[in-house]
Coordinates of C-alpha atoms and ligand atoms in Angstrom, one line a residue:
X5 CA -9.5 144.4 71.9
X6 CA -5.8 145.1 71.6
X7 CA -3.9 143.5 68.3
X8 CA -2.6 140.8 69.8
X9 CA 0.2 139.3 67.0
X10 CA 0.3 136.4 65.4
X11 CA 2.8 133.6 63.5
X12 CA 3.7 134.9 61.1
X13 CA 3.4 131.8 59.5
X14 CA 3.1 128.1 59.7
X15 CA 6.3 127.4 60.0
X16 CA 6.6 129.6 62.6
X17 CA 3.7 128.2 64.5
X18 CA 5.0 124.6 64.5
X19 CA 8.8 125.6 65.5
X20 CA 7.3 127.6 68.6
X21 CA 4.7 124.6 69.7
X22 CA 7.5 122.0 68.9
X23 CA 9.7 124.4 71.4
X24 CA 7.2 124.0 74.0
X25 CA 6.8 120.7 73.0
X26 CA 10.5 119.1 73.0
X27 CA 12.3 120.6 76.7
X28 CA 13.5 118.6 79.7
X29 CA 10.3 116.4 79.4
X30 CA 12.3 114.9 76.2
X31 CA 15.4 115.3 77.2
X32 CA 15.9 114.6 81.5
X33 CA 12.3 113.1 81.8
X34 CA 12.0 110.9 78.6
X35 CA 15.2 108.1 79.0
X36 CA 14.8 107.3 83.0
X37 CA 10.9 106.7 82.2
X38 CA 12.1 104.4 79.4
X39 CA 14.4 102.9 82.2
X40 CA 12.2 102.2 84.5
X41 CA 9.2 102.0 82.9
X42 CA 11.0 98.4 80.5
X43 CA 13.0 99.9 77.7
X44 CA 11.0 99.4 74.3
X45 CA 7.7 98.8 75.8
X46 CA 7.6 101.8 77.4
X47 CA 8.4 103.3 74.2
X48 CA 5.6 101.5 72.3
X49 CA 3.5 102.4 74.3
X50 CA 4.1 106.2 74.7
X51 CA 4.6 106.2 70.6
X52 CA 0.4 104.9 70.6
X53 CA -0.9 107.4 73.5
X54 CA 0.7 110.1 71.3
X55 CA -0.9 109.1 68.0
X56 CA -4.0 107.7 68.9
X57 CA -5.0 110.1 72.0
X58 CA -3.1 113.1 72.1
X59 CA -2.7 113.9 68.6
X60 CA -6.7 114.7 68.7
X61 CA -6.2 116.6 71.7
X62 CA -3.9 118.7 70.2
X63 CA -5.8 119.5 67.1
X64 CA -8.6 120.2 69.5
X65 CA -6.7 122.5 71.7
X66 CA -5.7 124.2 68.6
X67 CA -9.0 124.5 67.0
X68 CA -10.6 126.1 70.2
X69 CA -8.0 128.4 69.9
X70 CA -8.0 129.7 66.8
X71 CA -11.7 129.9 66.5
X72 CA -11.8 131.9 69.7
X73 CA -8.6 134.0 69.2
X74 CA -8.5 134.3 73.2
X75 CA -6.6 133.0 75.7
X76 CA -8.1 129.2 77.9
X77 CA -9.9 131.2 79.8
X78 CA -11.5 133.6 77.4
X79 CA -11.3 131.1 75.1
X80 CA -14.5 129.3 76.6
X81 CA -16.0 132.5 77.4
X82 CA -16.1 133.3 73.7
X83 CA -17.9 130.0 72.6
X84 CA -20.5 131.1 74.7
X85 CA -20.0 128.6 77.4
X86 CA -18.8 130.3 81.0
X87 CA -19.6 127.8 83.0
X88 CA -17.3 125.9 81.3
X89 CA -14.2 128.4 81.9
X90 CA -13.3 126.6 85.0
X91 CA -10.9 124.3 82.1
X92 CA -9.2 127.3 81.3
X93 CA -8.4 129.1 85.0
X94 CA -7.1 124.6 86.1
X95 CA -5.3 124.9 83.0
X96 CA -3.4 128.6 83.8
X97 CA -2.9 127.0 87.5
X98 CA -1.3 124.2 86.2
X99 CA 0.8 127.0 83.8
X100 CA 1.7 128.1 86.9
X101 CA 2.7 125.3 89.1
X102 CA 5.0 123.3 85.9
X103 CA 7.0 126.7 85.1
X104 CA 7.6 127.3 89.7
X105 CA 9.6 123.9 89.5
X106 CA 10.3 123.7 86.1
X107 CA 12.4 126.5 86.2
X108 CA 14.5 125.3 88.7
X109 CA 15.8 122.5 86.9
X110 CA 16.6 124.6 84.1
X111 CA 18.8 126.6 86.2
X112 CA 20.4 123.5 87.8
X113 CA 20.8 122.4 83.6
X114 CA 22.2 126.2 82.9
X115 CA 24.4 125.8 85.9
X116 CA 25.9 122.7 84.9
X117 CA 26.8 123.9 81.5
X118 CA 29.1 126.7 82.8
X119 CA 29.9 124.3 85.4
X120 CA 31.4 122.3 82.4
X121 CA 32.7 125.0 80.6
X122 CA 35.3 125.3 83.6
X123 CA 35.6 121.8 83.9
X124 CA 34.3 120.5 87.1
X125 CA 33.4 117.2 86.2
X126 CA 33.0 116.6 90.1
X127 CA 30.2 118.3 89.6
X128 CA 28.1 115.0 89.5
X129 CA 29.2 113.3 92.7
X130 CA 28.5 116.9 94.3
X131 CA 25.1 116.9 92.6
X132 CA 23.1 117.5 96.5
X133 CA 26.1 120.0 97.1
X134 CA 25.3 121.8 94.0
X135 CA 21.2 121.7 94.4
X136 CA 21.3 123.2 97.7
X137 CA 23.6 125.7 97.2
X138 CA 21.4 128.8 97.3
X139 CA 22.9 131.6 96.1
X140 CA 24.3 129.8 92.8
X141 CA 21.4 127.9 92.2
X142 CA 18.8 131.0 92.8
X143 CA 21.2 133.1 90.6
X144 CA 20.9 130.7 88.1
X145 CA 16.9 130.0 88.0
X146 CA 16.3 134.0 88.1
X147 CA 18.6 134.5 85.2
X148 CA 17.0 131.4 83.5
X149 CA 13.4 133.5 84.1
X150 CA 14.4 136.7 83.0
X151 CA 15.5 135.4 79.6
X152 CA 12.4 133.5 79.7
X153 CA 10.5 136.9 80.5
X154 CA 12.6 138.7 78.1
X155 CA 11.6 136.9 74.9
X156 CA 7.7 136.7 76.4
X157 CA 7.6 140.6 76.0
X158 CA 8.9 140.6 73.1
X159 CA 5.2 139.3 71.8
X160 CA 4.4 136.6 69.3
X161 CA 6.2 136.6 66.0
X162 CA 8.8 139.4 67.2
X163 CA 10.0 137.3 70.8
X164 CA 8.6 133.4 70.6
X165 CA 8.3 132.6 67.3
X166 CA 11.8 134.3 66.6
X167 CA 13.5 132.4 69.7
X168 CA 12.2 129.3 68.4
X169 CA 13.1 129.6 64.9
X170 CA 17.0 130.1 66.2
X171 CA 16.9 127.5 69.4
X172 CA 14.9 124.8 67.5
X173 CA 17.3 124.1 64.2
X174 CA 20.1 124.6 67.1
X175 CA 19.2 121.8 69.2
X176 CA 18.3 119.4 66.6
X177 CA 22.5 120.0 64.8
X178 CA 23.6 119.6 68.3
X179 CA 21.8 116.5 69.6
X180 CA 22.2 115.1 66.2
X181 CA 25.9 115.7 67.1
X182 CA 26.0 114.2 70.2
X183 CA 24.6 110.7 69.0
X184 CA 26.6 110.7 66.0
X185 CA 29.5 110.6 68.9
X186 CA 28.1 108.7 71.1
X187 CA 27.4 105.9 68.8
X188 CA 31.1 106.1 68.5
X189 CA 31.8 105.0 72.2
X190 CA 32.7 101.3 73.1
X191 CA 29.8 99.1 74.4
X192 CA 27.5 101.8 72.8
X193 CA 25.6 98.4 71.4
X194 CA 24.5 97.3 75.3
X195 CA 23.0 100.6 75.7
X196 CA 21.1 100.3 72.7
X197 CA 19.9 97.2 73.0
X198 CA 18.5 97.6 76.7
X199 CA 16.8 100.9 75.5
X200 CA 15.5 98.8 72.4
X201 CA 14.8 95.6 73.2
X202 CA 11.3 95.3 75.3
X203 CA 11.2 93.7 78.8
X204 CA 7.8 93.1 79.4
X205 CA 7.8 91.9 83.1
X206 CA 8.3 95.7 83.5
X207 CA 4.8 96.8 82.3
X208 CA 2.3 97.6 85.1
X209 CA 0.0 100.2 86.4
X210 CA 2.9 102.0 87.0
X211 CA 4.3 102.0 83.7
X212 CA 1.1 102.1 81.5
X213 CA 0.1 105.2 83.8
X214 CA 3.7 106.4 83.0
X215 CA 3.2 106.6 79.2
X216 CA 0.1 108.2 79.2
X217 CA 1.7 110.9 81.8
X218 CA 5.0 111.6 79.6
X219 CA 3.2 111.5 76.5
X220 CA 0.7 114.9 77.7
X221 CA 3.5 116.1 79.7
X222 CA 5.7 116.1 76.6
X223 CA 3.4 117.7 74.0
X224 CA 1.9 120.1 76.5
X225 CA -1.5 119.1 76.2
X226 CA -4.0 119.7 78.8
X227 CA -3.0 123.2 80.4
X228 CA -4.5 125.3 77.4
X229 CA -1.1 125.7 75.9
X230 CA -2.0 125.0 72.9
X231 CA -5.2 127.2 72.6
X232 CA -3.2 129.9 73.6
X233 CA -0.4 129.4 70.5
X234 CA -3.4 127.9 68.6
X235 CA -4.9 132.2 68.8
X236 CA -2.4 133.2 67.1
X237 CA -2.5 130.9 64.0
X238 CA -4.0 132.1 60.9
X239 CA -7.3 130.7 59.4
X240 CA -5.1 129.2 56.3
X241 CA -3.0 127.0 58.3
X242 CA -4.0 122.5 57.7
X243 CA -3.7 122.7 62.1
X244 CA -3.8 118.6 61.6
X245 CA -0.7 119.2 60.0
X246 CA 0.8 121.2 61.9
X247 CA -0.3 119.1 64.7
X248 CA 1.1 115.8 63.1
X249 CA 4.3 117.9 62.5
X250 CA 4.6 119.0 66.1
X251 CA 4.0 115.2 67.5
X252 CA 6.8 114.0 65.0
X253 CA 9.4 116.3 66.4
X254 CA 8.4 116.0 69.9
X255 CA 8.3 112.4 69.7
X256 CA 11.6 112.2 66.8
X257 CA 13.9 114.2 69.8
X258 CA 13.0 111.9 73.0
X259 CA 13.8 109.2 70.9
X260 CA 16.6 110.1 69.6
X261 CA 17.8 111.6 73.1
X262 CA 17.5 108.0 74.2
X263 CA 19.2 106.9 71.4
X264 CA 22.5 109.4 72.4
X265 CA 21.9 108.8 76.2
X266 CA 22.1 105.0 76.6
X267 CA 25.5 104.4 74.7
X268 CA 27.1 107.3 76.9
X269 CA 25.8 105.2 80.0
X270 CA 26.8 102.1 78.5
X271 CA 30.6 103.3 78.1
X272 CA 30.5 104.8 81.6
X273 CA 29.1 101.2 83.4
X274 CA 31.4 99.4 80.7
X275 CA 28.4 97.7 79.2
X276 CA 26.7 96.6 83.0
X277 CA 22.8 98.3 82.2
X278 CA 21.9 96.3 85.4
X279 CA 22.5 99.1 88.2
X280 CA 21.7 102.2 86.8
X281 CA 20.8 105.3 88.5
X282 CA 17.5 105.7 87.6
X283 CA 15.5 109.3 88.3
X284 CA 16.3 113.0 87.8
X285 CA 20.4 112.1 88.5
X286 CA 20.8 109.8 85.2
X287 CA 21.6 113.4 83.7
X288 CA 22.9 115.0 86.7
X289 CA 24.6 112.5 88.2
X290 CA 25.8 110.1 86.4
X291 CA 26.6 112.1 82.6
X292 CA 29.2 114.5 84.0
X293 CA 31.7 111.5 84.8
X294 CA 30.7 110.0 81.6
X295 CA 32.2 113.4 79.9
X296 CA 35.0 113.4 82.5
X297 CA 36.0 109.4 81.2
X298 CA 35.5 111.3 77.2
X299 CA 39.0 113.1 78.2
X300 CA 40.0 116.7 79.3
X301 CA 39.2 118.6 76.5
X302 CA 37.0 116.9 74.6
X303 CA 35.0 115.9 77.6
X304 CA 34.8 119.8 78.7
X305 CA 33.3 120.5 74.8
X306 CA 30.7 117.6 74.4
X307 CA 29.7 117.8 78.2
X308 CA 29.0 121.8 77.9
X309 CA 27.8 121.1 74.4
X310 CA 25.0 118.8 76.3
X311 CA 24.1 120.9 79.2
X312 CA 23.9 124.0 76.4
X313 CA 21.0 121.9 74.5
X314 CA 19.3 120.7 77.6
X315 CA 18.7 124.7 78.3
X316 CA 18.0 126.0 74.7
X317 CA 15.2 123.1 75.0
X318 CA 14.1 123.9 78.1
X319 CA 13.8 127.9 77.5
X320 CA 11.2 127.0 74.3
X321 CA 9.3 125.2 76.7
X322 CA 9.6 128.0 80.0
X323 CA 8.2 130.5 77.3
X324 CA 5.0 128.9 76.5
X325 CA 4.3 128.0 80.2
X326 CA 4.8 131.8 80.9
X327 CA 3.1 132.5 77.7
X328 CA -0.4 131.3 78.9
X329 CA -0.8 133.9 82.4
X330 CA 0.1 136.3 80.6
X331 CA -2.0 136.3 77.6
X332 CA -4.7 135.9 79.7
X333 CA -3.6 138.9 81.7
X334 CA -3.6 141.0 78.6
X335 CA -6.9 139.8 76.8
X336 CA -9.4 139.5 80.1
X337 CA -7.6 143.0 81.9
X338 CA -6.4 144.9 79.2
X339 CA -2.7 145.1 80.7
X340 CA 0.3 145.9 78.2
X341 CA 2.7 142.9 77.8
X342 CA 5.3 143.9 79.5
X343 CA 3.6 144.8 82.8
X344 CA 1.9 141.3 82.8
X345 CA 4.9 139.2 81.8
X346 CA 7.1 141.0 85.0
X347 CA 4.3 140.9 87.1
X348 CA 3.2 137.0 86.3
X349 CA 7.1 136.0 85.8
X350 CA 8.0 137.2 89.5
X351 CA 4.8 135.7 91.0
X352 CA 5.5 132.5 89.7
X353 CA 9.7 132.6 91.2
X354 CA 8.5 133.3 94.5
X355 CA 6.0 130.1 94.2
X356 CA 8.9 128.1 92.9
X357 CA 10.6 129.1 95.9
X358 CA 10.1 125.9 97.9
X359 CA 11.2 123.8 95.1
X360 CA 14.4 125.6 95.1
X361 CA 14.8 125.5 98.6
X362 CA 13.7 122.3 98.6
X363 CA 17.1 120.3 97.3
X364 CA 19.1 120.1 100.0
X365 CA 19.2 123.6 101.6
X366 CA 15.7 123.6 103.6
X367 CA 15.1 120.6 105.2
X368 CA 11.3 121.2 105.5
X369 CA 11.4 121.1 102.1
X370 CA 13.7 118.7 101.1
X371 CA 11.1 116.4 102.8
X372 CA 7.8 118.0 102.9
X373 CA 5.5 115.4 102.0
X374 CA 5.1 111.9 102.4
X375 CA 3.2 110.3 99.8
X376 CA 1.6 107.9 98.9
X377 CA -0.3 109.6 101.7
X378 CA -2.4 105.8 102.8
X379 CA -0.1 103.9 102.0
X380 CA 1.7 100.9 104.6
X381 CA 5.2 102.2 102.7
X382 CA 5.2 105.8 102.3
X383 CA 8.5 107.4 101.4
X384 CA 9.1 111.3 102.0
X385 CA 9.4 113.5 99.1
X386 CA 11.0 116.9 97.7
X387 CA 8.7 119.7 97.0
X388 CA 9.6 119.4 93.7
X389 CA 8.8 115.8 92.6
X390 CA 5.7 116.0 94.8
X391 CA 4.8 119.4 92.7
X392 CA 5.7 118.0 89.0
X393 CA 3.9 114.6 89.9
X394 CA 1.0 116.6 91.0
X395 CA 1.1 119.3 87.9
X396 CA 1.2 116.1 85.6
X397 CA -1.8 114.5 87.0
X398 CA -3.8 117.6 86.6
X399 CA -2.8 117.9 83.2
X400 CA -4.5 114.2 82.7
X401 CA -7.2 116.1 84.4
X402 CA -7.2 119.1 82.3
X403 CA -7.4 116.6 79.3
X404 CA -10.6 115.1 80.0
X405 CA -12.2 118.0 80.4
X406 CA -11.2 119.3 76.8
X407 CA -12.5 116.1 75.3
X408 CA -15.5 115.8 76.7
X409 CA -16.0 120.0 76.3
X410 CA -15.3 119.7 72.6
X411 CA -16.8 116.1 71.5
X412 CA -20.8 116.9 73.9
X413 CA -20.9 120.6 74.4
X414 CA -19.5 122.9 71.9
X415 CA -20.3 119.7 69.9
X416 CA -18.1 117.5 66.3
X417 CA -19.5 119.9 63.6
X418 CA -18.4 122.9 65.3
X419 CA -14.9 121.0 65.7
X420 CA -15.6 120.0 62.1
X421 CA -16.0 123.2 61.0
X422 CA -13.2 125.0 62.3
X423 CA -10.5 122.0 61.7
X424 CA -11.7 122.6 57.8
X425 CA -10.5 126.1 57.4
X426 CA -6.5 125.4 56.0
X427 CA -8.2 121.2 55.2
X428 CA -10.8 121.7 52.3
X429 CA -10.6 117.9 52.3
X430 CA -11.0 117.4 56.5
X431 CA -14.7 116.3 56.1
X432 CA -13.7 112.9 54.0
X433 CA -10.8 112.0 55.7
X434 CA -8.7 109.4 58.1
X435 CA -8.5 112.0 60.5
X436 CA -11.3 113.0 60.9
X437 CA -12.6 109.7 62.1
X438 CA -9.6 109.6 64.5
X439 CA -9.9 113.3 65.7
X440 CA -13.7 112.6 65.9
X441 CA -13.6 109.1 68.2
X442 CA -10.6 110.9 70.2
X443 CA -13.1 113.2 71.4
X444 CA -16.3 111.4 71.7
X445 CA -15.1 108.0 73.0
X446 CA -11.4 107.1 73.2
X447 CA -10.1 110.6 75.0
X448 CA -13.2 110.6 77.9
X449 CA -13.2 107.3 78.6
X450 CA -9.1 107.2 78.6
X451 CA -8.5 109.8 80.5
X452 CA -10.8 109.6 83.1
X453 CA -9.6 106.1 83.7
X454 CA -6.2 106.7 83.2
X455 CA -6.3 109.9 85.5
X456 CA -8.3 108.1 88.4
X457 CA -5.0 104.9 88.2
X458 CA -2.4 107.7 88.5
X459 CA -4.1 109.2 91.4
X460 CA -5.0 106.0 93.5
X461 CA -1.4 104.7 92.7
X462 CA 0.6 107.9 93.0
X463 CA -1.4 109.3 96.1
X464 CA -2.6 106.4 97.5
X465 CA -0.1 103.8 96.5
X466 CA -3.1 101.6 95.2
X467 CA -2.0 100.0 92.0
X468 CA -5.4 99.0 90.1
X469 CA -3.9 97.8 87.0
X470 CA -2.3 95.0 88.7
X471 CA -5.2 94.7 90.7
X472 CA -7.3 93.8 88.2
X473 CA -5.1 91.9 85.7
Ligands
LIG15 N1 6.5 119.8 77.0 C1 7.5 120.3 77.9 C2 8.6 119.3 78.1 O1 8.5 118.2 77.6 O2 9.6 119.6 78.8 C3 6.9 120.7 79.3 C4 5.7 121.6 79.1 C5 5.7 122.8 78.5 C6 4.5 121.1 79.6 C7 4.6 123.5 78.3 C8 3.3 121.8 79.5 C9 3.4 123.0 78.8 F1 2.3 123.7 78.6

């Protein structure tokens, strides 16, 4: 086999799965869940799904990878278990589907930053002008892909791991920036104390479901992500670590992007949290008037400042997504990077196609399904949503299957084994147990459950939670 690169260090590692980690999941995604999923409890809970489940997922996902040195697919292959392959090829399609939609909204969040670098703080109220406005909007997501593919072909350590180390310590000065300011803004208090006081009438099946959804959705567990970046890690690194280091940073920027998008709402609604515009237009609608109230200049600076950081975070996370096809490409065929990252980069823009066509400009789209699909109350939706709420789900999916792979068929001690290279001390310690249960018990049983509420309640519009309590 080829060299395929590496980190070049641990460091690098953790910047470049914290990038993939911390994008518009954190950022758009992260506050309107905590809005509509009851403010702090939403929080409390996400904060325990990441620390008690996914946190042994990831180390898992890493350990596969590094042991294997392949990509998902090959990955399983290598551990001698083919049949078992299938994880790897649902986790590529799910690669796949999250970067067709994905990179739409990065191009919308690209567009509105030059959009606000000429001032147009219309732009909000013309949000459904904007999205289905072709020819900007496709000029936009292609340019936002070829950078993606650009840094791709670069290879490990010379194109992720070296966009990472610059985007990362970039975003975190700028959003630091931002809350610092918005902190600054009257009735910043009321829209800190509805993102951190709990309201616990809000929890239900919806909600619980929620958490669980952001949380893997967030640290890009479940699609193989992280066995792909995990190949490329050396046999020296602690990958608990890393992995606790990566969950702190994904989980340390969504809170703190709540923390600088609430007061900016609160000063726009004058301190009213009651009718807020929940969903993907909290950002997009409702944040370019709140930069337009900021003032002229000022307003022009912090709002381009914002839209900027939403696309630097974004672009970590568009790599790995393309990251995965393609190394699979070049381990299982043999292809040279380049080839495989234009080939797999333009397949996946003409899949995205219908979500970009579907905001406004294609009607078919706009509406195309109408889901729950049994329900007594259906409501029609976009391509998109109805893609990202599928892609989610079937990273739930993706989940279980890892577990229950690494925990009864490749078996603990081989885990155990290959967590202790980097952890001399792994075999007597808290994590262990943790990592251990998460696989055997607490991750199969979760997940399954978890995955079979989303999809009676997202597909089906059965809510069991509430059902049952
Ligand atoms: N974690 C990214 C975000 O929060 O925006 C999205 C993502 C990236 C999901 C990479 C899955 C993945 F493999």
């Amino acid at each position: 086999m080829a060299n395929r690169g590496g980190f070049t260090n641990k460091l690098g590692f953790i910047l470049a799965a914290a990038g993939s980690a911390v994008g518009l999941g954190n950022i758009w995604k992260f506050p309107f869940e905590v809005g509509d999923g009851g403010g702090a409890a939403f929080v409390v809970m996400y904060l325990a799904f990441c620390f008690l489940l996914c946190l042994p997922v990831m180390v898992t996902e890493i350990a596969i990878g590094r042991k294997t040195q392949r990509n998902p697919v090959g990955a399983f292959k290598a551990l001698g278990y083919k049949n078992w392959a299938f994880i790897g090829f649902l986790g590529i399609l799910c690669g796949v589907l999250i970067l067709s939609f994905y990179n739409v909204i990065a191009g919308w969040a690209f567009g509105y930053f030059i959009e606000l670098l000429m001032g147009n703080f219309e732009i909000g109220n013309n949000f459904s002008e904007f999205t289905s406005n072709i020819l900007k909007i496709g000029l936009y997501s292609i340019l936002f892909m070829g950078a993606t593919a650009f840094i791709v072909s670069k290879g490990i350590s010379g194109g992720i791991e070296r966009a990472a180390k610059m985007l990362m310590p970039a975003l975190i000065i700028m959003i630091s920036c931002l809350v610092i300011y918005s902190f600054t803004l009257p009735h910043a208090i009321e829209g800190l104390k509805f993102y951190l006081i709990p309201d616990l009438s809000k929890i239900d099946g919806n909600a619980v479901s929620g958490a669980l959804r952001q949380a893997f959705f967030s640290l890009s567990l479940g699609m193989g992500a992280l066995i792909t970046y995990g190949s490329y890690v050396g046999k020296n690194d602690n990958i608990v670590s890393s992995a606790v280091y990566i969950t702190l940073t994904d989980v340390g920027i969504a809170f703190i992007a709540g923390l600088m998008m609430f007061p900016l709402v609160a000063f726009n609604n004058m301190g009213d949290m009651t009718n807020l515009q929940s969903g993907p237009g909290l950002i997009f609608v409702t944040l370019p008037s709140v930069f337009g109230n900021i003032g002229p200049v000022l307003g022009v600076i912090i709002g381009a400042f914002f839209f900027l950081l939403l696309s630097f975070a974004a672009l970590t996370s568009t790599v790995s997504l393309l990251e995965v096809p393609v190394a699979y490409i070049v381990d299982e065929f043999n292809v040279r990077r380049a080839r495989a990252v234009i080939l797999v980069a333009t397949i996946i823009f003409i899949i995205g196609l219908p979500s970009l066509l579907g905001n406004g400009y294609s009607d078919f789209f706009s509406n195309a399904f109408t889901i729950p699909f049994f329900s007594d109350q259906p409501s029609s939706s976009d391509f998109l949503s109805f893609m990202a709420g599928t892609a989610d789900t079937l990273l739930l999916f993706g989940g279980f299957f890892i577990v229950l792979f690494a925990g009864y068929i490749w078996k603990k001690h081989n885990l155990d084994e290959e967590i202790s290279f980097g952890y001399a001390n792994y075999k007597n310690s808290f994590a262990r147990i943790l990592i251990n249960l998460g696989v055997t018990v607490v991750g199969p049983i979760l997940l399954f459950l978890l995955f079979i509420v989303v999809v009676l309640n997202n597909f089906f519009g059965i809510d069991l939670i509430q059902k049952i309590f």
